[in-house]
Amino acid sequence: MNELSLLTAAKKGDQEAFLALVEPLERHLYQTALGILGNCHDAEDAWQNTVLNAWRHIRSLRGPHFKTWITRILLNEAKAILRQRRRAPIPVPSLPEGTETQDRTDSLVLQDYLVSLPEQQREAILLRFWLDLSLEDIAALTGVPLSTAKTRLYQGVAKLKARMKEAEIGARQIPF
């Protein structure tokens, strides 16, 4: 079954079709939640709530863009958890074993700088550089015009680069 026929079946209440749509996105959704929330327990909660809410509201999906729609639900779930916690640490992807101590220190400093950014800029950076989403996808997921998504990303990157330059952290650590 292709995605469109799975989507049609899921909208008619076919739970197996819905699960067939969700299963390939499981890693994407979990990694997105983990990137925003910073810990595996909250990421699992956000992911589970997302799947439940998507199943409950599958009939409201307009158009064939299931991945964008369910990712938007996940972002809303993650934001709700952040509001409850107020401020979330953002993990920087782990460096490979054997990486020099200075690289690990730089990675921790980068994590601190990410956490210090305004939420909207931090979210844009995570979506673009850690999840490799296009600016168009970021705009759609965050519900803002493309120009706003570009501005948030540009300002966040500029702030990170300035702070890292001040701290003399090597450009090798910056993924942008």
XYZ file of N, CA and C in Angstrom:
528
model
N 0.842 -1.196 0.000
C 0.000 0.000 0.000
C 0.878 1.247 0.000
N 0.514 2.213 -0.809
C 1.280 3.458 -0.808
C 0.769 4.383 0.296
N 1.482 5.470 0.510
C 1.156 6.364 1.625
C -0.247 6.952 1.513
N -0.658 7.313 0.317
C -1.981 7.913 0.132
C -3.092 6.930 0.467
N -2.946 5.673 0.053
C -3.975 4.687 0.376
C -3.955 4.342 1.867
N -2.770 4.330 2.475
C -2.694 4.124 3.930
C -3.384 5.261 4.668
N -3.167 6.472 4.199
C -3.778 7.644 4.817
C -5.300 7.591 4.694
N -5.789 7.218 3.533
C -7.236 7.096 3.321
C -7.819 6.039 4.252
N -7.146 4.905 4.358
C -7.613 3.833 5.240
C -7.566 4.262 6.704
N -6.512 4.951 7.098
C -6.390 5.417 8.486
C -7.509 6.393 8.826
N -7.844 7.262 7.899
C -8.935 8.221 8.133
C -10.276 7.517 8.308
N -10.385 6.306 7.768
C -11.614 5.515 7.906
C -11.584 4.647 9.163
N -10.519 4.781 9.960
C -10.451 4.056 11.221
C -9.579 2.819 11.211
N -8.834 2.584 10.161
C -7.960 1.414 10.071
C -6.686 1.669 10.884
N -6.637 1.031 12.051
C -5.513 1.238 12.962
C -4.201 0.700 12.386
N -4.259 -0.404 11.672
C -3.044 -0.962 11.072
C -2.471 -0.017 10.021
N -3.327 0.617 9.250
C -2.864 1.584 8.248
C -2.220 2.780 8.940
N -2.825 3.220 10.032
C -2.264 4.341 10.784
C -0.875 3.981 11.308
N -0.753 2.798 11.889
C 0.548 2.362 12.408
C 1.579 2.217 11.292
N 1.147 1.806 10.118
C 2.063 1.711 8.977
C 2.559 3.094 8.553
N 1.756 4.125 8.770
C 2.185 5.498 8.485
C 3.155 6.007 9.548
N 2.879 5.668 10.799
C 3.668 6.186 11.920
C 5.019 5.485 12.045
N 5.035 4.189 11.826
C 6.251 3.403 12.072
C 7.510 3.952 11.385
N 7.469 4.317 10.102
C 8.697 4.840 9.479
C 9.131 6.200 10.033
N 8.231 6.884 10.726
C 8.540 8.213 11.263
C 8.936 8.170 12.734
N 8.896 6.993 13.328
C 9.147 6.856 14.762
C 10.477 7.480 15.172
N 11.546 7.167 14.468
C 12.877 7.699 14.812
C 12.916 9.219 14.636
N 12.379 9.699 13.523
C 12.326 11.143 13.253
C 11.588 11.875 14.376
N 10.439 11.349 14.775
C 9.641 12.004 15.813
C 10.363 11.986 17.157
N 10.927 10.840 17.500
C 11.628 10.737 18.779
C 12.839 11.664 18.810
N 13.634 11.678 17.744
C 14.822 12.538 17.708
C 14.440 14.014 17.755
N 13.353 14.369 17.115
C 12.885 15.752 17.170
C 12.527 16.117 18.606
N 11.768 15.245 19.259
C 11.379 15.500 20.649
C 12.604 15.554 21.558
N 13.537 14.648 21.362
C 14.745 14.630 22.184
C 15.562 15.900 21.974
N 15.666 16.350 20.751
C 16.407 17.574 20.464
C 15.802 18.794 21.122
N 14.488 18.835 21.208
C 13.817 19.984 21.809
C 13.783 19.876 23.325
N 13.523 18.683 23.838
C 13.288 18.524 25.273
C 14.533 18.175 26.080
N 15.486 17.520 25.467
C 16.750 17.297 26.139
C 16.852 16.062 27.000
N 15.776 15.306 27.183
C 15.918 14.055 27.924
C 14.964 13.006 27.367
N 15.363 11.759 27.528
C 14.636 10.676 26.878
C 13.241 10.454 27.459
N 13.050 10.716 28.739
C 11.739 10.490 29.348
C 10.701 11.457 28.787
N 11.046 12.725 28.731
C 10.126 13.707 28.165
C 9.925 13.471 26.673
N 10.986 13.061 25.981
C 10.871 12.787 24.544
C 9.903 11.631 24.294
N 9.990 10.587 25.120
C 9.059 9.463 24.983
C 7.631 9.900 25.266
N 7.441 10.716 26.304
C 6.101 11.223 26.605
C 5.541 12.022 25.434
N 6.358 12.902 24.887
C 5.913 13.727 23.760
C 5.583 12.849 22.556
N 6.421 11.865 22.286
C 6.193 10.970 21.152
C 4.896 10.183 21.333
N 4.691 9.613 22.527
C 3.482 8.831 22.779
C 2.225 9.700 22.693
N 2.275 10.886 23.287
C 1.127 11.790 23.208
C 0.849 12.203 21.769
N 1.907 12.368 20.997
C 1.757 12.728 19.588
C 1.015 11.640 18.823
N 1.425 10.403 19.015
C 0.783 9.298 18.303
C -0.684 9.183 18.716
N -0.958 9.318 20.010
C -2.350 9.251 20.471
C -3.191 10.380 19.887
N -2.669 11.586 19.936
C -3.416 12.725 19.397
C -3.591 12.626 17.886
N -2.573 12.139 17.206
C -2.689 11.977 15.755
C -3.781 10.958 15.424
N -3.831 9.858 16.167
C -4.865 8.850 15.926
C -6.254 9.433 16.195
N -6.379 10.175 17.276
C -7.677 10.773 17.624
C -8.154 11.782 16.578
N -7.206 12.461 15.948
C -7.569 13.564 15.047
C -7.196 13.306 13.589
N -6.961 12.051 13.227
C -6.528 11.734 11.863
C -7.535 12.217 10.824
N -8.805 12.221 11.172
C -9.826 12.661 10.204
C -9.729 14.147 9.891
N -9.077 14.909 10.762
C -8.956 16.357 10.524
C -7.796 16.705 9.588
N -6.958 15.730 9.263
C -5.820 15.977 8.368
C -6.331 16.293 6.969
N -5.917 17.435 6.465
C -6.285 17.833 5.100
C -5.043 17.707 4.230
N -5.201 17.049 3.139
C -4.075 16.890 2.234
C -3.249 15.671 2.595
N -2.279 15.367 1.764
C -1.494 14.145 1.937
C -0.199 14.329 2.727
N -0.056 15.388 3.471
C 1.218 15.693 4.132
C 1.244 15.179 5.569
N 1.203 13.869 5.720
C 1.140 13.246 7.034
C 2.357 13.569 7.885
N 3.557 13.481 7.313
C 4.786 13.714 8.086
C 4.812 15.129 8.662
N 4.479 16.113 7.862
C 4.458 17.496 8.339
C 3.406 17.666 9.427
N 2.237 17.089 9.213
C 1.133 17.205 10.165
C 1.493 16.580 11.515
N 2.021 15.362 11.506
C 2.333 14.692 12.772
C 3.531 15.349 13.460
N 4.471 15.884 12.683
C 5.602 16.592 13.283
C 5.117 17.865 13.960
N 4.136 18.534 13.381
C 3.553 19.735 13.990
C 2.901 19.376 15.331
N 2.198 18.258 15.372
C 1.598 17.790 16.631
C 2.697 17.557 17.661
N 3.788 16.926 17.237
C 4.912 16.668 18.142
C 5.497 17.971 18.681
N 5.683 18.951 17.819
C 6.225 20.239 18.282
C 5.307 20.869 19.322
N 4.015 20.781 19.116
C 3.067 21.318 20.100
C 3.161 20.564 21.424
N 3.290 19.247 21.352
C 3.452 18.447 22.575
C 4.738 18.826 23.303
N 5.820 18.962 22.560
C 7.106 19.322 23.170
C 7.032 20.704 23.807
N 6.376 21.640 23.134
C 6.240 22.986 23.694
C 5.409 22.966 24.973
N 4.401 22.118 25.023
C 3.593 22.008 26.243
C 4.448 21.494 27.400
N 5.301 20.529 27.132
C 6.200 20.011 28.170
C 7.189 21.087 28.591
N 7.713 21.843 27.630
C 8.640 22.934 27.959
C 7.965 23.986 28.833
N 6.727 24.288 28.527
C 6.012 25.280 29.350
C 5.891 24.787 30.789
N 5.697 23.495 30.948
C 5.604 22.930 32.292
C 6.941 23.006 33.013
N 8.013 22.813 32.294
C 9.349 22.820 32.903
C 10.001 24.189 32.903
N 9.540 25.055 32.035
C 10.053 26.420 31.847
C 11.316 26.493 31.017
N 12.325 25.695 31.293
C 13.561 25.771 30.512
C 14.155 24.377 30.375
N 14.433 24.012 29.150
C 14.911 22.656 28.900
C 16.352 22.658 28.414
N 17.184 21.760 28.952
C 18.529 21.632 28.388
C 18.455 20.971 27.013
N 19.272 21.431 26.113
C 19.290 20.893 24.758
C 20.592 20.128 24.563
N 20.504 18.814 24.345
C 21.735 18.064 24.159
C 22.311 18.284 22.768
N 23.603 18.376 22.711
C 24.292 18.406 21.433
C 24.587 16.958 21.094
N 24.410 16.554 19.855
C 24.682 15.155 19.525
C 26.060 14.721 20.028
N 26.115 13.495 20.521
C 27.347 12.971 21.111
C 28.474 12.931 20.100
N 29.652 13.204 20.599
C 30.847 13.077 19.772
C 31.301 11.625 19.809
N 31.924 11.144 18.756
C 32.385 9.757 18.735
C 33.427 9.493 19.811
N 33.485 8.223 20.231
C 34.509 7.821 21.195
C 35.883 8.156 20.628
N 36.786 8.532 21.505
C 38.132 8.859 21.076
C 38.293 10.309 20.668
N 37.216 11.069 20.735
C 37.310 12.485 20.394
C 38.092 13.185 21.490
N 38.892 14.127 21.093
C 39.753 14.823 22.047
C 38.939 15.529 23.130
N 39.543 15.686 24.302
C 38.890 16.333 25.431
C 38.444 17.744 25.086
N 39.250 18.492 24.344
C 38.879 19.860 23.982
C 37.604 19.873 23.139
N 37.460 18.898 22.244
C 36.251 18.808 21.431
C 35.029 18.567 22.310
N 35.186 17.715 23.314
C 34.066 17.445 24.222
C 33.718 18.694 25.031
N 34.714 19.415 25.483
C 34.476 20.661 26.218
C 33.756 21.662 25.329
N 34.220 21.800 24.094
C 33.571 22.707 23.150
C 32.114 22.313 22.930
N 31.858 21.013 22.862
C 30.503 20.524 22.658
C 29.593 20.916 23.826
N 30.105 20.815 25.040
C 29.324 21.214 26.217
C 29.059 22.714 26.227
N 30.035 23.492 25.821
C 29.853 24.944 25.744
C 28.798 25.271 24.692
N 28.851 24.594 23.550
C 27.846 24.796 22.505
C 26.453 24.479 23.036
N 26.335 23.411 23.806
C 25.052 23.050 24.398
C 24.547 24.180 25.297
N 25.418 24.732 26.123
C 25.026 25.847 26.988
C 24.579 27.052 26.174
N 25.282 27.330 25.096
C 24.912 28.466 24.248
C 23.564 28.234 23.578
N 23.301 27.005 23.144
C 21.999 26.697 22.546
C 20.870 26.929 23.543
N 21.072 26.479 24.764
C 20.049 26.644 25.798
C 19.782 28.122 26.074
N 20.813 28.953 25.927
C 20.649 30.376 26.241
C 19.927 31.157 25.140
N 19.767 30.555 23.960
C 19.064 31.248 22.876
C 17.567 31.321 23.160
N 16.894 32.311 22.602
C 15.428 32.324 22.690
C 14.864 31.036 22.072
N 13.768 30.562 22.617
C 13.204 29.275 22.215
C 12.990 29.166 20.702
N 12.485 30.220 20.080
C 12.189 30.164 18.646
C 13.459 30.029 17.808
N 14.521 30.686 18.210
C 15.791 30.571 17.484
C 16.416 29.196 17.714
N 16.355 28.717 18.946
C 16.892 27.395 19.277
C 16.152 26.320 18.473
N 14.827 26.445 18.416
C 14.020 25.485 17.674
C 14.397 25.489 16.188
N 14.566 26.664 15.608
C 14.934 26.766 14.187
C 16.288 26.104 13.926
N 17.245 26.329 14.805
C 18.579 25.734 14.640
C 18.516 24.210 14.749
N 17.794 23.705 15.733
C 17.677 22.255 15.888
C 16.996 21.619 14.682
N 15.912 22.229 14.228
C 15.193 21.668 13.088
C 16.046 21.688 11.820
N 16.818 22.745 11.637
C 17.617 22.873 10.407
C 18.874 22.004 10.422
N 19.647 22.080 11.501
C 20.967 21.456 11.492
C 21.022 20.069 12.114
N 20.145 19.761 13.046
C 20.179 18.434 13.644
C 19.176 17.505 12.978
N 18.069 18.044 12.479
C 17.077 17.214 11.798
C 17.116 17.390 10.292
N 17.960 18.309 9.823
C 18.187 18.529 8.393
C 16.906 18.863 7.630
N 16.033 19.668 8.247
C 14.807 20.095 7.572
C 15.082 21.333 6.731
N 14.341 21.481 5.659
C 14.475 22.670 4.815
C 13.806 23.856 5.509
N 14.141 25.051 5.067
C 13.506 26.246 5.629
C 11.999 26.228 5.382
N 11.581 25.713 4.241
C 10.152 25.614 3.940
C 9.457 24.693 4.944
N 10.089 23.557 5.260
C 9.522 22.632 6.243
C 9.496 23.257 7.637
N 10.541 23.976 7.981
C 10.588 24.644 9.289
C 9.457 25.660 9.392
N 9.253 26.440 8.343
C 8.169 27.428 8.339
C 6.819 26.737 8.507
N 6.606 25.651 7.780
C 5.339 24.924 7.874
C 5.142 24.321 9.262
N 6.196 23.732 9.814
C 6.087 23.090 11.123
C 5.864 24.085 12.252
N 6.464 25.247 12.137
C 6.335 26.230 13.213
C 5.185 27.193 12.974
N 4.549 27.094 11.814
C 3.381 27.917 11.528
C 3.694 29.384 11.294
N 4.855 29.662 10.714
C 5.247 31.050 10.449
C 5.593 31.193 8.969
N 5.602 32.430 8.460
C 6.027 32.630 7.073
C 7.491 32.222 6.886
N 7.846 31.898 5.654
C 9.212 31.498 5.330
C 10.214 32.562 5.760
N 9.884 33.824 5.557
C 10.807 34.903 5.926
C 11.069 34.928 7.431
N 10.056 34.621 8.228
C 10.223 34.581 9.683
C 11.122 33.412 10.083
N 10.917 32.260 9.460
C 11.766 31.097 9.746
C 13.221 31.406 9.403
N 13.445 32.064 8.261
C 14.804 32.438 7.860
C 15.425 33.397 8.873
N 14.643 34.375 9.316
C 15.144 35.362 10.273
C 15.521 34.700 11.590
N 14.659 33.824 12.089
C 14.949 33.137 13.353
C 16.227 32.313 13.246
N 16.370 31.605 12.134
C 17.564 30.793 11.942
C 18.802 31.674 11.832
N 18.734 32.708 11.017
C 19.883 33.597 10.816
C 20.303 34.249 12.136
N 19.335 34.769 12.886
C 19.667 35.441 14.146
C 20.244 34.460 15.162
N 19.680 33.267 15.234
C 20.202 32.271 16.165
C 21.621 31.854 15.824
N 21.872 31.614 14.541
C 23.216 31.231 14.096
C 24.201 32.362 14.362
N 23.789 33.591 14.076
C 24.675 34.741 14.301
C 25.038 34.859 15.781
N 24.057 34.672 16.661
C 24.329 34.741 18.100
C 25.283 33.625 18.531
N 25.041 32.414 18.035
C 25.926 31.302 18.390
C 27.347 31.542 17.907
N 27.485 31.969 16.664
C 28.825 32.215 16.121
C 29.550 33.298 16.911
N 28.840 34.359 17.265
C 29.466 35.447 18.029
C 29.919 34.953 19.399
N 29.064 34.204 20.076
C 29.430 33.697 21.404
C 30.586 32.712 21.318
N 30.588 31.894 20.297
C 31.657 30.909 20.160
C 32.968 31.574 19.759
N 32.880 32.616 18.971
C 34.092 33.353 18.613
C 34.684 34.004 19.860
N 33.815 34.575 20.702
C 34.277 35.180 21.962
C 34.979 34.141 22.828
N 34.437 32.942 22.846
C 35.003 31.878 23.683
C 36.142 31.139 22.981
N 36.428 31.541 21.754
C 37.502 30.939 20.957
C 37.310 29.440 20.759
N 36.077 29.070 20.487
C 35.780 27.672 20.192
C 35.958 27.476 18.700
N 36.623 26.408 18.340
C 36.939 26.153 16.937
C 35.713 25.991 16.068
N 35.818 26.442 14.846
C 34.723 26.339 13.887
C 34.390 24.879 13.567
N 35.293 23.962 13.866
C 35.037 22.552 13.571
C 33.830 22.030 14.350
N 33.477 22.681 15.453
C 32.351 22.236 16.270
C 31.015 22.766 15.775
N 31.025 23.788 14.966
C 29.784 24.422 14.542
C 29.306 23.740 13.268
N 28.095 23.153 13.297
C 27.623 22.429 12.117
C 27.039 23.343 11.050
N 27.227 24.638 11.147
C 26.639 25.581 10.186
C 27.636 26.632 9.804
